[in-house]
Amino acid sequence: MTTTTGAPALTVDGLHVAFRLPGATVQAVTDLSLTLHRGELLAVVGESGCGKSVLAHAVLGLLPANATVTGAATLHPDVALIGAGERRLRAVRGRRIGLIPQSPATALTPVRTGRSLLAETLRAHGRPTSDADRIAAEAGLDPGDLDRYPFQLSGGMAQRLATALALAPDPAVLLADEPTAGLDRPLVDHTLDLLRRRCDAGAAVLLITHDLTAAQRVADSVAVMYASRIVEHRPAADLYTTPTHPYAAALLNALPDHAFRPIPGHPPMLTALPTGCAFAPRCPRADTACTEQPALDAGAACHHPLSPAGAT
């Protein structure tokens, strides 16, 4: 893995995303800020429903009409993404910032073969269609399977096709939303290594995953999300050895090769987030100070961060 020394590739500053529903508002992302550098693989981890995928779709302008998005996101050096018009976003999607979708079945045109989709993508970005077989093989897909329609592919094969489509334009920034879903362990490792090689060649990858083991394998840094907020953001080597936020430590302790101990309780509803620390009801260290929202200081948003000794 590399160290974070490259220039900024993507900056997100004070991002808020809310969804208006009849009688309720879902606070999906709250005051989220991060910087992704060239050559860096930044993993965003957390339990399902914490806002990880919404982050990616907000950056790309792919949220439904009932979403309210505020804050800023900049694709360096010159593109302000939040609030940009569809024409402006279409000019950079795929070409400069790509997405591996979480649900490839909904992202693939059912009446087009994989080869047709990949060839169209290559042509649209000025690359030779003869690259299709090579790109498919890089993504772990048998080139012969490109001649099938999406409904003829298994879930894992469809995921690999979606990965190939995202890689085809060779974007400088790649948002990978659960790119290993539906894959067996050898293909999980293959996909992770593929993303790692792209970073080592100078690209920037934001890996969204609930698989902490996968993140540990390839990430330079890790941002832990809980109930719409980042609660810890540190170099991967530091977070995995000495987590500072009690939630990050609890996630690691839930792994089979750690304590294999589940986190008690449940995350709060995103329609009724508390004013203070959202993890407090599940945290043994919580006290009255936790009724106030902690700032993300020294890499962790916690009034009572763990010491290195407590973390281990």
Short mmCIF file of C-alpha atoms in Angstrom, two decimals:
data_model
loop_
_atom_site.label_atom_id
_atom_site.label_comp_id
_atom_site.label_asym_id
_atom_site.label_seq_id
_atom_site.Cartn_x
_atom_site.Cartn_y
_atom_site.Cartn_z
CA MET A 1 0.00 0.00 0.00
CA THR A 2 1.01 3.56 -0.61
CA THR A 3 1.03 6.47 1.79
CA THR A 4 -1.28 9.42 1.22
CA THR A 5 1.12 11.77 -0.53
CA GLY A 6 -0.66 12.47 -3.82
CA ALA A 7 -2.55 15.62 -4.66
CA PRO A 8 -6.26 15.74 -3.81
CA ALA A 9 -8.45 14.00 -6.37
CA LEU A 10 -11.86 14.38 -4.70
CA THR A 11 -12.85 16.59 -1.77
CA VAL A 12 -16.16 16.40 0.06
CA ASP A 13 -16.91 19.19 2.52
CA GLY A 14 -19.87 19.42 4.88
CA LEU A 15 -22.10 17.09 2.87
CA HIS A 16 -25.68 16.70 4.07
CA VAL A 17 -28.23 14.45 2.35
CA ALA A 18 -31.84 14.15 3.45
CA PHE A 19 -34.77 12.34 1.86
CA ARG A 20 -38.27 13.76 2.23
CA LEU A 21 -40.89 11.10 2.89
CA PRO A 22 -44.56 11.47 3.79
CA GLY A 23 -44.52 12.39 7.44
CA ALA A 24 -40.75 11.96 7.95
CA THR A 25 -37.31 13.04 6.82
CA VAL A 26 -34.44 10.58 6.51
CA GLN A 27 -31.09 12.12 7.46
CA ALA A 28 -28.91 9.85 5.33
CA VAL A 29 -25.60 11.76 5.42
CA THR A 30 -24.73 14.38 8.05
CA ASP A 31 -21.86 16.88 7.94
CA LEU A 32 -19.52 14.54 6.07
CA SER A 33 -16.08 15.76 5.01
CA LEU A 34 -13.20 13.80 3.51
CA THR A 35 -10.41 14.11 0.98
CA LEU A 36 -9.41 11.33 -1.41
CA HIS A 37 -5.89 11.67 -2.82
CA ARG A 38 -4.35 10.39 -6.02
CA GLY A 39 -2.81 6.99 -5.39
CA GLU A 40 -4.99 6.43 -2.31
CA LEU A 41 -7.54 3.72 -1.60
CA LEU A 42 -9.91 5.07 1.04
CA ALA A 43 -12.38 2.55 2.45
CA VAL A 44 -15.69 3.72 3.91
CA VAL A 45 -17.04 1.03 6.24
CA GLY A 46 -20.00 0.59 8.58
CA GLU A 47 -23.20 -1.31 9.14
CA SER A 48 -25.85 -1.43 6.41
CA GLY A 49 -28.01 1.69 6.25
CA CYS A 50 -25.44 4.11 7.69
CA GLY A 51 -25.26 6.24 4.50
CA LYS A 52 -22.23 4.83 2.69
CA SER A 53 -23.90 4.31 -0.70
CA VAL A 54 -25.79 7.60 -0.46
CA LEU A 55 -22.42 9.35 -0.25
CA ALA A 56 -21.36 7.94 -3.63
CA HIS A 57 -24.66 8.70 -5.34
CA ALA A 58 -24.76 12.23 -3.96
CA VAL A 59 -21.30 12.98 -5.34
CA LEU A 60 -22.37 11.76 -8.78
CA GLY A 61 -25.75 13.49 -8.77
CA LEU A 62 -27.64 10.21 -8.96
CA LEU A 63 -30.14 10.68 -6.13
CA PRO A 64 -33.93 10.76 -6.59
CA ALA A 65 -35.97 13.93 -6.71
CA ASN A 66 -36.98 13.75 -3.04
CA ALA A 67 -33.35 14.18 -1.94
CA THR A 68 -32.02 17.46 -0.58
CA VAL A 69 -28.25 17.79 -0.89
CA THR A 70 -26.13 20.57 0.61
CA GLY A 71 -22.41 21.01 1.09
CA ALA A 72 -19.67 20.74 -1.50
CA ALA A 73 -17.83 18.10 -3.49
CA THR A 74 -14.98 18.97 -5.83
CA LEU A 75 -13.47 16.73 -8.48
CA HIS A 76 -10.04 18.25 -8.74
CA PRO A 77 -8.87 20.42 -10.26
CA ASP A 78 -11.95 22.16 -11.55
CA VAL A 79 -15.38 20.50 -11.20
CA ALA A 80 -17.84 21.40 -8.45
CA LEU A 81 -20.13 18.36 -8.34
CA ILE A 82 -22.86 19.25 -5.82
CA GLY A 83 -25.47 21.36 -7.55
CA ALA A 84 -23.94 20.90 -10.99
CA GLY A 85 -26.36 20.48 -13.84
CA GLU A 86 -26.94 17.15 -15.54
CA ARG A 87 -25.06 18.26 -18.64
CA ARG A 88 -21.98 19.09 -16.58
CA LEU A 89 -22.17 15.83 -14.66
CA ARG A 90 -22.55 13.76 -17.82
CA ALA A 91 -19.29 15.26 -19.06
CA VAL A 92 -17.36 13.82 -16.11
CA ARG A 93 -19.26 10.66 -15.15
CA GLY A 94 -17.40 7.61 -16.36
CA ARG A 95 -14.69 9.65 -18.06
CA ARG A 96 -13.18 11.29 -14.96
CA ILE A 97 -15.11 9.72 -12.08
CA GLY A 98 -16.55 6.24 -12.38
CA LEU A 99 -18.94 4.12 -10.34
CA ILE A 100 -19.07 0.39 -9.71
CA PRO A 101 -22.72 0.08 -8.65
CA GLN A 102 -23.88 -1.93 -5.68
CA SER A 103 -26.72 -3.53 -7.68
CA PRO A 104 -25.46 -4.34 -11.18
CA ALA A 105 -28.76 -5.99 -12.12
CA THR A 106 -30.41 -2.56 -12.08
CA ALA A 107 -27.50 -0.88 -13.88
CA LEU A 108 -27.23 -3.22 -16.89
CA THR A 109 -29.50 -2.89 -19.93
CA PRO A 110 -31.34 -6.23 -20.10
CA VAL A 111 -31.68 -6.33 -23.90
CA ARG A 112 -27.97 -5.71 -24.61
CA THR A 113 -25.19 -8.26 -24.31
CA GLY A 114 -22.23 -7.52 -22.10
CA ARG A 115 -20.04 -7.16 -25.20
CA SER A 116 -22.42 -4.60 -26.69
CA LEU A 117 -22.47 -2.59 -23.45
CA LEU A 118 -18.70 -2.70 -23.08
CA ALA A 119 -18.07 -1.81 -26.72
CA GLU A 120 -20.45 1.14 -26.48
CA THR A 121 -18.67 2.38 -23.36
CA LEU A 122 -15.27 2.12 -25.02
CA ARG A 123 -16.43 3.95 -28.14
CA ALA A 124 -18.05 6.71 -26.09
CA HIS A 125 -14.73 7.39 -24.40
CA GLY A 126 -12.53 7.14 -27.48
CA ARG A 127 -10.98 3.77 -26.72
CA PRO A 128 -10.71 0.82 -29.12
CA THR A 129 -13.44 -1.79 -28.81
CA SER A 130 -10.76 -4.44 -29.23
CA ASP A 131 -9.90 -3.77 -25.57
CA ALA A 132 -13.16 -5.42 -24.45
CA ASP A 133 -11.80 -8.94 -23.89
CA ARG A 134 -8.76 -7.68 -21.99
CA ILE A 135 -10.81 -5.43 -19.69
CA ALA A 136 -13.30 -8.24 -19.02
CA ALA A 137 -10.45 -10.60 -18.12
CA GLU A 138 -8.92 -7.97 -15.81
CA ALA A 139 -12.25 -7.79 -13.98
CA GLY A 140 -12.27 -11.58 -13.58
CA LEU A 141 -14.93 -12.21 -16.23
CA ASP A 142 -14.46 -14.84 -18.92
CA PRO A 143 -14.48 -12.89 -22.23
CA GLY A 144 -16.82 -15.53 -23.65
CA ASP A 145 -19.45 -14.44 -21.14
CA LEU A 146 -19.57 -11.00 -22.76
CA ASP A 147 -21.83 -12.52 -25.42
CA ARG A 148 -24.52 -13.26 -22.84
CA TYR A 149 -27.39 -11.01 -21.80
CA PRO A 150 -27.48 -9.78 -18.19
CA PHE A 151 -30.29 -12.19 -17.26
CA GLN A 152 -28.05 -15.06 -18.35
CA LEU A 153 -25.33 -14.04 -15.89
CA SER A 154 -25.07 -15.04 -12.24
CA GLY A 155 -25.03 -12.27 -9.66
CA GLY A 156 -21.24 -12.52 -9.38
CA MET A 157 -20.78 -12.43 -13.15
CA ALA A 158 -23.04 -9.37 -13.43
CA GLN A 159 -20.94 -7.71 -10.72
CA ARG A 160 -17.76 -8.38 -12.69
CA LEU A 161 -19.36 -7.00 -15.85
CA ALA A 162 -20.32 -3.83 -13.97
CA THR A 163 -16.72 -3.57 -12.76
CA ALA A 164 -15.42 -3.94 -16.33
CA LEU A 165 -17.79 -1.19 -17.53
CA ALA A 166 -16.59 1.17 -14.80
CA LEU A 167 -12.92 0.46 -15.55
CA ALA A 168 -13.24 0.77 -19.34
CA PRO A 169 -12.91 4.60 -19.53
CA ASP A 170 -9.94 4.48 -17.10
CA PRO A 171 -11.30 7.21 -14.77
CA ALA A 172 -8.90 8.99 -12.44
CA VAL A 173 -11.38 8.59 -9.55
CA LEU A 174 -13.39 5.43 -8.98
CA LEU A 175 -16.24 5.01 -6.51
CA ALA A 176 -16.59 1.29 -5.84
CA ASP A 177 -19.88 0.60 -4.03
CA GLU A 178 -19.71 -2.92 -2.58
CA PRO A 179 -17.78 -4.19 -5.65
CA THR A 180 -17.26 -7.65 -4.14
CA ALA A 181 -20.92 -8.40 -3.43
CA GLY A 182 -21.90 -11.85 -4.67
CA LEU A 183 -18.31 -12.95 -5.28
CA ASP A 184 -16.57 -15.93 -3.71
CA ARG A 185 -13.36 -15.34 -1.79
CA PRO A 186 -10.86 -15.84 -4.66
CA LEU A 187 -12.81 -13.35 -6.81
CA VAL A 188 -13.13 -10.97 -3.86
CA ASP A 189 -9.35 -10.96 -3.56
CA HIS A 190 -8.99 -10.60 -7.35
CA THR A 191 -11.25 -7.53 -7.40
CA LEU A 192 -9.57 -5.95 -4.40
CA ASP A 193 -6.13 -6.47 -5.90
CA LEU A 194 -7.36 -4.94 -9.16
CA LEU A 195 -8.49 -1.80 -7.31
CA ARG A 196 -5.21 -1.70 -5.40
CA ARG A 197 -3.21 -1.84 -8.63
CA ARG A 198 -5.18 1.10 -10.01
CA CYS A 199 -4.24 3.16 -6.96
CA ASP A 200 -0.61 2.14 -7.24
CA ALA A 201 -0.74 3.40 -10.84
CA GLY A 202 -1.96 6.81 -9.64
CA ALA A 203 -5.76 6.57 -9.62
CA ALA A 204 -7.88 7.27 -6.54
CA VAL A 205 -10.43 4.73 -5.27
CA LEU A 206 -13.19 5.21 -2.72
CA LEU A 207 -14.16 1.69 -1.63
CA ILE A 208 -17.57 1.43 0.05
CA THR A 209 -17.91 -1.86 1.90
CA HIS A 210 -19.27 -3.53 5.01
CA ASP A 211 -16.44 -6.10 4.76
CA LEU A 212 -13.78 -4.94 7.20
CA THR A 213 -11.49 -7.79 6.19
CA ALA A 214 -11.61 -6.63 2.57
CA ALA A 215 -10.82 -3.06 3.59
CA GLN A 216 -7.89 -4.19 5.70
CA ARG A 217 -6.43 -6.06 2.73
CA VAL A 218 -6.09 -3.04 0.44
CA ALA A 219 -6.95 0.28 2.11
CA ASP A 220 -4.51 3.08 2.87
CA SER A 221 -7.03 4.79 5.12
CA VAL A 222 -10.44 3.95 6.55
CA ALA A 223 -13.45 6.12 7.36
CA VAL A 224 -15.95 4.48 9.71
CA MET A 225 -19.57 5.63 9.33
CA TYR A 226 -22.30 5.30 11.90
CA ALA A 227 -25.84 6.66 11.64
CA SER A 228 -25.03 9.05 8.77
CA ARG A 229 -21.75 10.42 10.21
CA ILE A 230 -18.07 9.60 9.98
CA VAL A 231 -17.03 8.69 13.52
CA GLU A 232 -13.42 7.73 12.82
CA HIS A 233 -11.06 8.42 9.91
CA ARG A 234 -7.48 7.26 10.24
CA PRO A 235 -4.73 5.38 8.41
CA ALA A 236 -5.77 1.75 8.02
CA ALA A 237 -2.76 0.38 9.89
CA ASP A 238 -3.58 2.56 12.91
CA LEU A 239 -7.31 1.91 12.93
CA TYR A 240 -6.97 -1.87 12.71
CA THR A 241 -4.40 -2.05 15.52
CA THR A 242 -5.60 0.72 17.86
CA PRO A 243 -9.14 1.91 17.03
CA THR A 244 -10.04 5.10 18.85
CA HIS A 245 -13.82 5.30 18.59
CA PRO A 246 -15.72 2.68 20.62
CA TYR A 247 -17.86 1.85 17.58
CA ALA A 248 -14.81 1.15 15.42
CA ALA A 249 -13.43 -1.08 18.16
CA ALA A 250 -16.78 -2.87 18.44
CA LEU A 251 -16.86 -3.51 14.67
CA LEU A 252 -13.43 -5.08 14.81
CA ASN A 253 -14.34 -7.14 17.87
CA ALA A 254 -17.31 -8.55 15.95
CA LEU A 255 -14.99 -10.16 13.38
CA PRO A 256 -14.51 -13.95 13.57
CA ASP A 257 -10.74 -13.60 13.93
CA HIS A 258 -11.17 -11.15 16.83
CA ALA A 259 -13.53 -11.57 19.78
CA PHE A 260 -16.46 -12.57 17.51
CA ARG A 261 -18.70 -10.52 19.81
CA PRO A 262 -21.77 -8.80 18.33
CA ILE A 263 -22.47 -5.16 19.06
CA PRO A 264 -25.41 -4.95 21.48
CA GLY A 265 -28.48 -2.99 20.50
CA HIS A 266 -29.37 -1.42 17.15
CA PRO A 267 -28.46 1.77 15.27
CA PRO A 268 -30.95 4.63 15.61
CA MET A 269 -33.55 5.31 12.96
CA LEU A 270 -32.28 7.89 10.47
CA THR A 271 -35.65 9.60 10.80
CA ALA A 272 -35.02 10.22 14.52
CA LEU A 273 -31.33 10.82 15.09
CA PRO A 274 -30.35 12.01 18.58
CA THR A 275 -28.84 15.43 19.08
CA GLY A 276 -25.71 13.98 20.67
CA CYS A 277 -23.58 10.94 19.89
CA ALA A 278 -25.75 8.43 18.05
CA PHE A 279 -23.70 5.51 19.37
CA ALA A 280 -24.19 6.46 23.02
CA PRO A 281 -27.13 4.05 23.68
CA ARG A 282 -24.88 1.13 22.67
CA CYS A 283 -21.65 2.41 24.20
CA PRO A 284 -20.39 1.33 27.65
CA ARG A 285 -18.35 4.55 27.94
CA ALA A 286 -21.29 6.93 27.43
CA ASP A 287 -22.16 9.58 30.02
CA THR A 288 -23.90 12.95 30.10
CA ALA A 289 -21.21 14.53 27.92
CA CYS A 290 -22.43 12.33 25.07
CA THR A 291 -25.70 14.26 24.84
CA GLU A 292 -23.65 16.78 22.83
CA GLN A 293 -22.41 15.90 19.34
CA PRO A 294 -18.62 15.33 19.48
CA ALA A 295 -16.34 16.85 16.87
CA LEU A 296 -14.15 14.70 14.65
CA ASP A 297 -10.91 15.55 16.48
CA ALA A 298 -7.68 13.56 16.13
CA GLY A 299 -9.41 11.19 13.77
CA ALA A 300 -12.35 10.20 15.98
CA ALA A 301 -15.65 11.84 16.94
CA CYS A 302 -15.88 10.76 20.58
CA HIS A 303 -15.96 12.45 23.98
CA HIS A 304 -14.27 9.41 25.53
CA PRO A 305 -11.92 7.97 22.88
CA LEU A 306 -10.15 4.73 23.61
CA SER A 307 -6.52 4.81 24.63
CA PRO A 308 -4.16 2.49 22.73
CA ALA A 309 -4.27 0.12 25.70
CA GLY A 310 -8.06 0.21 25.83
CA ALA A 311 -8.34 -0.28 22.10
CA THR A 312 -6.43 -3.52 22.15
#
